[in-house]
Amino acid sequence: MSFARTIRWPHTLSFRLTLWYGLIFTLSSGIAFVFFYGLIAHTLRQRLDSQLSGKISEFEAIFNLQGLQEVKSAVLIESQAAGEKKIFFRLLYPSGVAFSSSNMSYWQTIGINRAAVRRLVEGRAVRVYETLTIPGRPDRVRIAYGIIGRGVVAQLGYSMESDTTFIAIFKKIFFLTMSALIVTALGVGWFMARRALSGVEAVTRTARKISDTDLGQRVPIMARHEEIDRLAVTFNQMLDRIEKLVAGIREMGDNIAHDLKSPVARIRGMAEMSLAAGPYDNCEDDALAASTIEECDRLLEMINTMLMISKTDAGVSETHMQPVNIADVARAAKTLFVPLAEDGGLTLTCTAPDTVLVSGDLRLLQRAMANLVDNAIKYTPAPGTIEISVDHDKTNKEKVNISVKDSGIGIGADDLPNIFNRFFRCDQSRATNGSGLGLSLVQAVAQAHGGCVDVVSEPGRGSLFTLHLSGLPEIQTNPGD
Ligand code: ADP
């Protein structure tokens, strides 16, 4: 499973940064809302209180100049002018008992706050205000008490309907704007987080490519963010060191393989001479010489394969590249391996069109094909089937797929990522002859041809190895030629 597919986005840094961004934005907007809401409500109440207080002062002036009767008629005129559902007036004795009022049919439920009246009478306050909620009605009423003359207290009530409407509109506009802004903030936050982390993603992409292909990849250095660039430079420096180290190890391996070739060949020669000089009285000596030759052959085969992989890794020389009919290569492999397969109780088949051309090194392609078929035979117990097939890719006709499918022992999911590594052998196949180099060579050949090899396998059910190469257009032959 690829790394990209295992990412759960709620766990990504971009997602968390966006969430924090949105959260901080929402929280600060909430605080701003509470602040403005409080400010507006306070200002509106102050304005209303000063209006109510002004009205009481007006009545006070009328009382002083023209007497109580004039105040009573002023009260009626005022309430009718403003609207009886908007404002009401009561005139009270210092005991808190009403002796005159405007039309109170709409304000029946509003009583008299005797404590407020007492505070005024006792001189503890000049004005007393309170806000009452009227049961069953959405608006509230602001009430002011004040003394307008000797022994007369005025109670004034004013419907806060217009203020309530204003605040409701304010809330609605605020919430609508905030919702739009929060969505925008999340979008902007996501964009900024992705931009800030794009450098980290470039490093990740490069790291992923390296494990998939080669060590030559580097993270591009662009003037992004200081920290990301430093990370990219450090990462590239580390890759330089790893590349040098791996190249050193490979070179050492190649040198050892190269240097071992001659002594092993000499030992083989000596064993051959000793065998030719026989037969000896002691037939164990003959057997020893013969098995020395066999082991030397195995060693030489390994050394040659290692050197071949290194050479192929370095690329295929142009002079060896030629149009190869890979269908013929597959048929030849079948012919070559049929006896071995039949000996092992296996059925080997090959399905391929007459001509499927690729550009490649014939010898290397034959070797890769032989390795795949040889493995299929080695790791398929009797009775079993092995199918070789060659065809153009169904989705991309320019590509060619060469596959070897067997009904053998299969490969465990833990081993699958390692089987193309040099010298890797699955535990279950250690009893079978092999060096662990066959598939490394197949992969090196595929890559040297600009292609790749992949495998699908299930333990106990078999394996399917597919070599993907670029095809060549078929050469059109003139029937008259
Ligand atoms: P070897 O010389 O051991 O066959 P390879 O590089 O060809 O080395 O293969 C590496 C390992 O992959 C093998 O040891 C074997 O465990 C496993 N393998 C390769 N091909 C098959 C197959 N067709 N079926 C099961 N296992 C396979």
XYZ file of C-alpha atoms and ligand atoms in Angstrom:
508
model
C 0.000 0.000 0.000
C 1.486 3.365 -0.931
C 2.200 6.014 1.656
C -0.157 8.491 -0.037
C -3.066 6.102 0.329
C -2.459 5.570 4.040
C -2.701 9.306 4.855
C -5.741 10.088 7.013
C -6.279 13.767 6.322
C -7.716 14.709 9.760
C -4.275 13.757 11.075
C -2.385 15.958 8.626
C -0.615 19.104 9.767
C -2.435 21.163 7.107
C -5.796 20.076 8.488
C -4.823 20.826 12.075
C -3.353 24.227 11.178
C -6.549 25.070 9.291
C -8.619 23.963 12.257
C -6.571 26.116 14.650
C -6.781 29.033 12.259
C -10.579 28.661 12.032
C -10.895 28.186 15.792
C -8.841 31.266 16.664
C -10.736 33.291 14.072
C -14.122 32.131 15.386
C -13.092 32.753 18.983
C -11.809 36.272 18.315
C -14.928 37.055 16.256
C -17.071 35.750 19.130
C -15.262 38.028 21.592
C -15.655 40.971 19.169
C -19.366 40.170 18.878
C -19.895 40.073 22.649
C -18.011 43.362 22.988
C -19.966 45.173 20.249
C -23.241 43.690 21.378
C -22.653 44.930 24.926
C -21.570 48.359 23.670
C -24.599 48.780 21.419
C -27.063 47.553 24.063
C -25.486 49.880 26.649
C -25.580 52.908 24.332
C -29.201 52.267 23.387
C -30.226 51.939 27.032
C -28.397 55.099 28.005
C -30.069 57.007 25.205
C -33.487 55.718 26.282
C -32.805 56.489 29.950
C -31.852 60.050 29.164
C -35.028 60.457 27.086
C -37.172 59.098 29.938
C -35.361 61.271 32.467
C -35.872 64.312 30.201
C -39.584 63.570 30.049
C -39.820 63.409 33.866
C -37.964 66.727 34.065
C -40.489 68.232 31.629
C -43.382 67.103 33.861
C -41.568 68.482 36.834
C -41.342 71.895 35.126
C -45.061 71.808 34.197
C -45.961 70.805 37.757
C -43.948 73.669 39.214
C -45.294 76.265 36.800
C -48.860 75.142 36.109
C -49.836 72.576 38.740
C -50.892 68.945 38.857
C -53.922 69.327 36.584
C -51.722 70.474 33.713
C -49.394 67.555 34.291
C -52.341 65.138 34.049
C -53.456 66.583 30.707
C -49.835 66.657 29.443
C -49.538 62.977 30.331
C -52.629 62.127 28.264
C -51.538 64.229 25.285
C -47.999 62.731 25.320
C -49.218 59.116 25.429
C -51.704 59.673 22.620
C -49.112 61.456 20.493
C -46.458 58.731 20.905
C -48.931 55.847 20.783
C -50.508 54.091 23.723
C -48.666 50.885 22.926
C -45.375 52.763 22.882
C -45.429 54.732 26.097
C -47.370 54.945 29.348
C -47.416 57.277 32.350
C -48.597 56.900 35.913
C -48.709 59.506 38.626
C -48.235 58.064 42.127
C -48.509 59.110 45.725
C -45.347 58.713 47.770
C -46.951 55.544 49.180
C -46.768 53.998 45.711
C -50.467 54.151 44.982
C -51.463 55.443 41.515
C -53.906 58.286 41.328
C -53.752 59.086 37.615
C -52.447 57.393 34.459
C -52.570 57.251 30.668
C -54.563 54.449 28.976
C -53.107 51.309 30.635
C -55.110 48.630 28.797
C -51.963 47.497 26.915
C -49.773 47.672 30.062
C -52.083 45.965 32.546
C -49.467 43.525 33.754
C -46.996 46.235 34.704
C -47.087 46.916 38.396
C -45.501 49.554 40.601
C -42.092 49.029 42.098
C -42.670 50.304 45.626
C -39.039 49.875 46.583
C -38.085 52.238 43.761
C -40.653 54.792 44.934
C -39.321 54.476 48.490
C -35.758 55.134 47.344
C -36.899 58.324 45.617
C -38.980 59.511 48.523
C -36.176 58.856 50.972
C -33.859 60.860 48.717
C -31.543 57.924 47.998
C -31.889 58.406 44.226
C -33.061 61.035 41.745
C -34.105 58.528 39.095
C -34.676 54.778 39.298
C -34.714 52.617 36.157
C -35.714 49.029 35.531
C -36.323 46.761 32.546
C -39.291 44.417 32.591
C -40.189 41.526 30.347
C -43.859 41.340 29.570
C -45.115 37.739 29.599
C -46.225 36.544 26.152
C -44.678 39.517 24.341
C -41.304 39.530 22.560
C -40.351 43.109 23.432
C -39.402 44.492 26.807
C -40.204 47.747 28.525
C -37.874 50.263 30.178
C -39.373 51.991 33.189
C -38.183 55.179 34.919
C -39.314 56.625 38.250
C -38.793 60.231 39.305
C -40.284 62.848 41.649
C -41.965 65.640 39.705
C -43.175 67.704 42.637
C -44.031 67.611 46.286
C -45.838 64.340 46.977
C -46.024 63.257 43.315
C -43.947 60.511 41.732
C -44.058 59.813 37.992
C -43.685 56.312 36.541
C -42.838 56.282 32.827
C -42.674 53.169 30.655
C -41.299 52.983 27.125
C -41.531 49.956 24.835
C -38.055 48.783 23.782
C -39.456 47.212 20.618
C -37.425 49.326 18.181
C -34.193 48.644 20.123
C -34.977 44.918 20.233
C -35.608 44.915 16.474
C -32.374 46.814 15.893
C -30.386 44.358 18.020
C -32.042 41.361 16.320
C -31.057 42.758 12.899
C -27.544 43.386 14.200
C -27.299 39.784 15.451
C -28.599 38.386 12.154
C -26.215 40.453 10.029
C -23.347 39.607 12.351
C -23.989 35.852 12.242
C -24.425 35.840 8.447
C -21.227 37.835 7.923
C -19.385 35.696 10.458
C -20.479 32.441 8.811
C -19.253 33.680 5.427
C -16.020 34.957 6.993
C -15.390 31.699 8.886
C -15.811 29.659 5.692
C -13.447 32.068 3.898
C -11.028 31.937 6.846
C -10.999 28.124 6.724
C -10.349 28.249 2.956
C -7.579 30.816 3.350
C -6.171 28.867 6.324
C -6.132 25.641 4.299
C -4.455 27.413 1.362
C -1.834 29.047 3.583
C -1.117 25.833 5.495
C -0.697 23.921 2.209
C 1.574 26.660 0.856
C 3.675 26.715 3.998
C 3.978 22.927 3.971
C 4.526 22.550 0.218
C 8.279 22.363 0.856
C 7.819 19.506 3.317
C 5.715 17.727 0.699
C 8.471 18.186 -1.881
C 10.908 16.526 0.549
C 8.404 13.682 1.134
C 7.835 13.217 -2.609
C 11.558 13.039 -3.240
C 12.055 10.579 -0.373
C 9.288 8.392 -1.829
C 10.765 8.508 -5.347
C 14.142 7.526 -3.954
C 12.842 4.366 -2.377
C 10.956 3.582 -5.589
C 13.646 4.314 -8.138
C 17.132 5.667 -7.614
C 19.245 7.717 -5.260
C 19.919 10.422 -7.836
C 16.785 12.449 -7.020
C 17.142 15.732 -5.108
C 14.646 18.116 -3.532
C 14.455 21.272 -5.680
C 15.672 24.313 -3.731
C 13.428 27.312 -4.319
C 13.214 30.492 -2.286
C 10.259 29.367 -0.170
C 10.596 29.578 3.561
C 13.922 29.717 5.328
C 13.145 26.645 7.498
C 11.913 24.508 4.585
C 14.898 25.439 2.431
C 17.252 24.506 5.264
C 15.429 21.168 5.572
C 15.708 20.591 1.792
C 19.449 21.443 1.773
C 20.108 19.157 4.764
C 18.060 16.392 3.171
C 19.975 16.723 -0.122
C 23.312 16.685 1.721
C 22.244 13.510 3.506
C 21.293 11.995 0.143
C 24.705 12.926 -1.284
C 26.349 11.049 1.560
C 24.026 8.020 1.237
C 24.544 7.938 -2.546
C 28.338 7.996 -2.098
C 28.110 5.286 0.548
C 25.886 3.031 -1.557
C 28.058 3.587 -4.638
C 31.106 2.711 -2.493
C 29.488 -0.486 -1.232
C 28.452 -1.475 -4.775
C 31.913 -0.744 -6.119
C 33.453 -2.791 -3.336
C 31.033 -5.671 -4.083
C 31.857 -5.476 -7.790
C 35.585 -5.387 -7.087
C 35.358 -8.386 -4.772
C 33.274 -10.255 -7.360
C 35.760 -9.320 -10.071
C 38.793 -10.299 -7.985
C 37.186 -13.600 -6.955
C 36.548 -14.613 -10.545
C 40.143 -15.576 -11.406
C 40.949 -17.589 -8.240
C 37.638 -19.456 -8.499
C 38.296 -20.173 -12.177
C 41.800 -21.437 -11.232
C 40.388 -23.706 -8.484
C 37.907 -25.050 -11.019
C 40.726 -25.670 -13.519
C 42.745 -27.531 -10.895
C 39.746 -29.661 -9.926
C 39.195 -30.447 -13.605
C 42.856 -31.423 -14.022
C 42.660 -33.605 -10.954
C 39.519 -35.285 -12.310
C 41.180 -35.798 -15.718
C 44.261 -37.326 -14.053
C 42.044 -39.995 -12.389
C 40.446 -42.405 -11.966
C 41.770 -42.771 -8.432
C 41.681 -45.849 -6.300
C 39.694 -43.905 -3.771
C 36.487 -42.914 -5.610
C 35.810 -40.273 -2.923
C 38.560 -38.165 -4.524
C 36.725 -38.219 -7.870
C 33.489 -37.184 -6.176
C 35.305 -34.381 -4.297
C 36.828 -33.018 -7.490
C 33.437 -33.186 -9.233
C 31.608 -31.342 -6.454
C 34.411 -28.733 -6.322
C 33.801 -28.094 -10.022
C 30.046 -27.847 -9.362
C 30.464 -25.385 -6.482
C 32.937 -23.332 -8.521
C 30.379 -23.184 -11.342
C 27.750 -21.952 -8.902
C 30.130 -19.332 -7.530
C 31.157 -18.207 -11.030
C 27.497 -17.986 -12.013
C 26.812 -15.763 -8.972
C 29.832 -13.590 -9.672
C 28.870 -13.203 -13.318
C 25.277 -12.351 -12.398
C 26.462 -9.731 -9.885
C 28.737 -8.160 -12.468
C 25.945 -8.283 -15.032
C 23.539 -6.508 -12.640
C 26.104 -3.773 -11.994
C 26.722 -3.353 -15.700
C 22.994 -3.299 -16.459
C 22.389 -0.811 -13.617
C 24.845 1.504 -15.350
C 22.652 1.351 -18.504
C 22.524 -0.558 -21.764
C 24.949 0.616 -24.408
C 23.301 1.984 -27.558
C 25.208 -0.509 -29.699
C 23.406 -3.400 -28.056
C 19.959 -1.895 -28.556
C 18.049 -3.376 -31.445
C 14.429 -4.179 -32.336
C 13.632 -7.426 -30.522
C 10.556 -9.556 -31.150
C 9.795 -10.255 -27.496
C 7.105 -12.772 -28.540
C 9.877 -14.894 -30.067
C 11.919 -14.555 -26.864
C 8.917 -15.851 -24.886
C 8.385 -18.803 -27.269
C 12.091 -19.669 -27.133
C 11.977 -19.625 -23.307
C 9.011 -21.975 -23.399
C 10.810 -24.397 -25.734
C 13.917 -24.257 -23.547
C 12.111 -24.861 -20.258
C 9.377 -27.335 -21.301
C 11.531 -30.414 -20.521
C 12.441 -29.075 -17.066
C 8.792 -28.195 -16.355
C 7.564 -31.611 -17.488
C 10.173 -33.322 -15.335
C 8.704 -31.421 -12.389
C 5.125 -32.410 -13.308
C 4.210 -28.898 -14.528
C 2.397 -27.638 -17.619
C 4.167 -24.744 -19.302
C 2.249 -22.713 -21.919
C 2.970 -19.570 -23.908
C 0.442 -17.176 -25.421
C 1.867 -14.466 -27.659
C 1.026 -12.790 -30.971
C 3.408 -13.385 -33.884
C 5.244 -10.135 -33.466
C 5.577 -7.783 -30.522
C 8.536 -5.497 -30.989
C 10.529 -3.740 -28.292
C 13.828 -1.936 -28.511
C 16.358 -3.702 -26.309
C 19.366 -5.833 -25.640
C 18.395 -9.330 -26.830
C 20.772 -11.137 -24.497
C 19.553 -9.269 -21.405
C 15.887 -9.713 -22.303
C 16.434 -13.461 -22.813
C 18.152 -13.636 -19.449
C 15.333 -11.765 -17.663
C 12.718 -13.997 -19.268
C 14.686 -17.137 -18.372
C 14.997 -15.986 -14.744
C 11.236 -15.476 -14.402
C 10.366 -18.843 -15.968
C 13.106 -20.621 -14.007
C 11.740 -19.159 -10.729
C 8.179 -20.159 -11.642
C 9.336 -23.757 -12.189
C 11.448 -23.765 -9.007
C 8.663 -22.456 -6.791
C 5.685 -24.394 -8.195
C 5.075 -27.868 -6.807
C 3.524 -30.561 -9.049
C 0.904 -30.666 -10.402
C 0.952 -27.033 -11.455
C 0.712 -24.649 -14.372
C 2.923 -21.881 -15.657
C 1.644 -19.455 -18.271
C 3.902 -17.128 -20.211
C 2.090 -14.370 -22.079
C 3.093 -11.386 -24.149
C 0.737 -8.661 -25.256
C 0.234 -4.963 -25.768
C -1.150 -3.130 -22.749
C -4.934 -2.798 -22.956
C -5.012 0.857 -21.883
C -1.800 2.016 -23.549
C -1.058 0.265 -26.823
C 2.513 1.632 -26.865
C 3.343 -0.466 -23.805
C 4.113 -4.169 -23.833
C 3.443 -6.558 -20.955
C 5.401 -9.778 -20.608
C 4.040 -11.905 -17.802
C 4.833 -15.203 -16.156
C 2.064 -16.631 -14.014
C 2.394 -19.707 -11.856
C 0.199 -21.681 -9.499
C 3.051 -22.111 -7.025
C 3.800 -21.411 -3.380
C 3.356 -17.634 -3.702
C 5.104 -14.931 -1.664
C 4.041 -13.501 1.696
C 3.064 -9.819 1.940
C 6.040 -9.147 4.272
C 8.514 -10.507 1.733
C 7.037 -8.882 -1.376
C 8.764 -5.479 -0.953
C 12.170 -7.175 -0.641
C 12.242 -9.811 -3.358
C 13.958 -7.520 -5.884
C 16.798 -6.754 -3.447
C 20.129 -8.418 -4.072
C 20.641 -11.710 -2.224
C 17.154 -11.658 -0.708
C 15.518 -15.077 -0.480
C 12.230 -15.875 1.238
C 12.592 -18.249 4.179
C 10.268 -20.772 2.564
C 12.555 -21.125 -0.489
C 15.868 -21.605 1.297
C 15.694 -25.356 0.658
C 15.664 -24.647 -3.096
C 18.860 -23.821 -4.982
C 19.314 -20.160 -5.728
C 21.394 -17.074 -5.091
C 18.787 -14.357 -4.529
C 20.116 -12.471 -7.565
C 17.675 -13.561 -10.283
C 14.955 -10.985 -9.646
C 17.523 -8.206 -9.051
C 18.771 -8.860 -12.543
C 15.211 -8.872 -13.938
C 14.594 -5.476 -12.307
C 17.927 -4.069 -13.524
C 17.100 -5.229 -17.077
C 13.604 -3.699 -16.909
C 14.948 -0.371 -15.651
C 17.780 -0.328 -18.180
C 15.077 -0.585 -20.854
C 13.072 2.274 -19.320
C 10.500 -0.168 -17.963
C 9.675 -1.847 -14.679
C 8.693 -5.166 -13.201
C 5.909 -5.811 -10.735
C 4.471 -8.758 -8.904
C 1.115 -9.870 -7.582
C 1.292 -12.885 -5.326
C -0.635 -14.741 -2.699
C 0.834 -17.475 -0.519
C -0.411 -20.892 -1.582
C -2.115 -19.562 -4.727
C 0.739 -18.497 -6.998
C 2.483 -15.446 -8.384
C 2.216 -13.206 -11.407
C 5.369 -11.347 -12.475
C 4.913 -8.729 -15.200
C 7.599 -6.938 -17.105
C 6.367 -3.615 -18.511
C 8.365 -2.334 -21.493
C 7.858 0.274 -24.195
C 6.873 -1.257 -27.500
C 8.113 -0.368 -30.968
C 5.639 0.223 -33.819
C 5.496 -2.843 -36.050
C 7.530 -2.531 -39.221
C 5.062 -2.646 -42.136
C 6.355 -5.096 -44.718
C 5.361 -4.618 -48.322
C 3.702 -7.861 -49.614
C 5.638 -7.396 -52.895
C 9.022 -7.485 -51.079
P 16.522 -17.132 -6.207
O 17.815 -17.442 -6.830
O 16.487 -17.432 -4.754
O 15.381 -17.698 -6.939
P 15.478 -14.590 -7.017
O 16.070 -13.222 -6.904
O 15.152 -15.068 -8.363
O 16.447 -15.546 -6.232
O 14.182 -14.604 -6.149
C 14.213 -14.058 -4.836
C 13.218 -14.790 -3.958
O 11.881 -14.495 -4.381
C 13.301 -16.279 -4.063
O 14.256 -16.786 -3.169
C 11.892 -16.756 -3.740
O 11.757 -16.844 -2.354
C 11.037 -15.627 -4.232
N 10.439 -15.927 -5.547
C 10.870 -15.522 -6.748
N 10.039 -15.981 -7.721
C 9.061 -16.669 -7.113
C 7.907 -17.381 -7.563
N 7.584 -17.453 -8.856
N 7.116 -17.961 -6.637
C 7.425 -17.882 -5.312
N 8.500 -17.228 -4.831
C 9.317 -16.629 -5.710
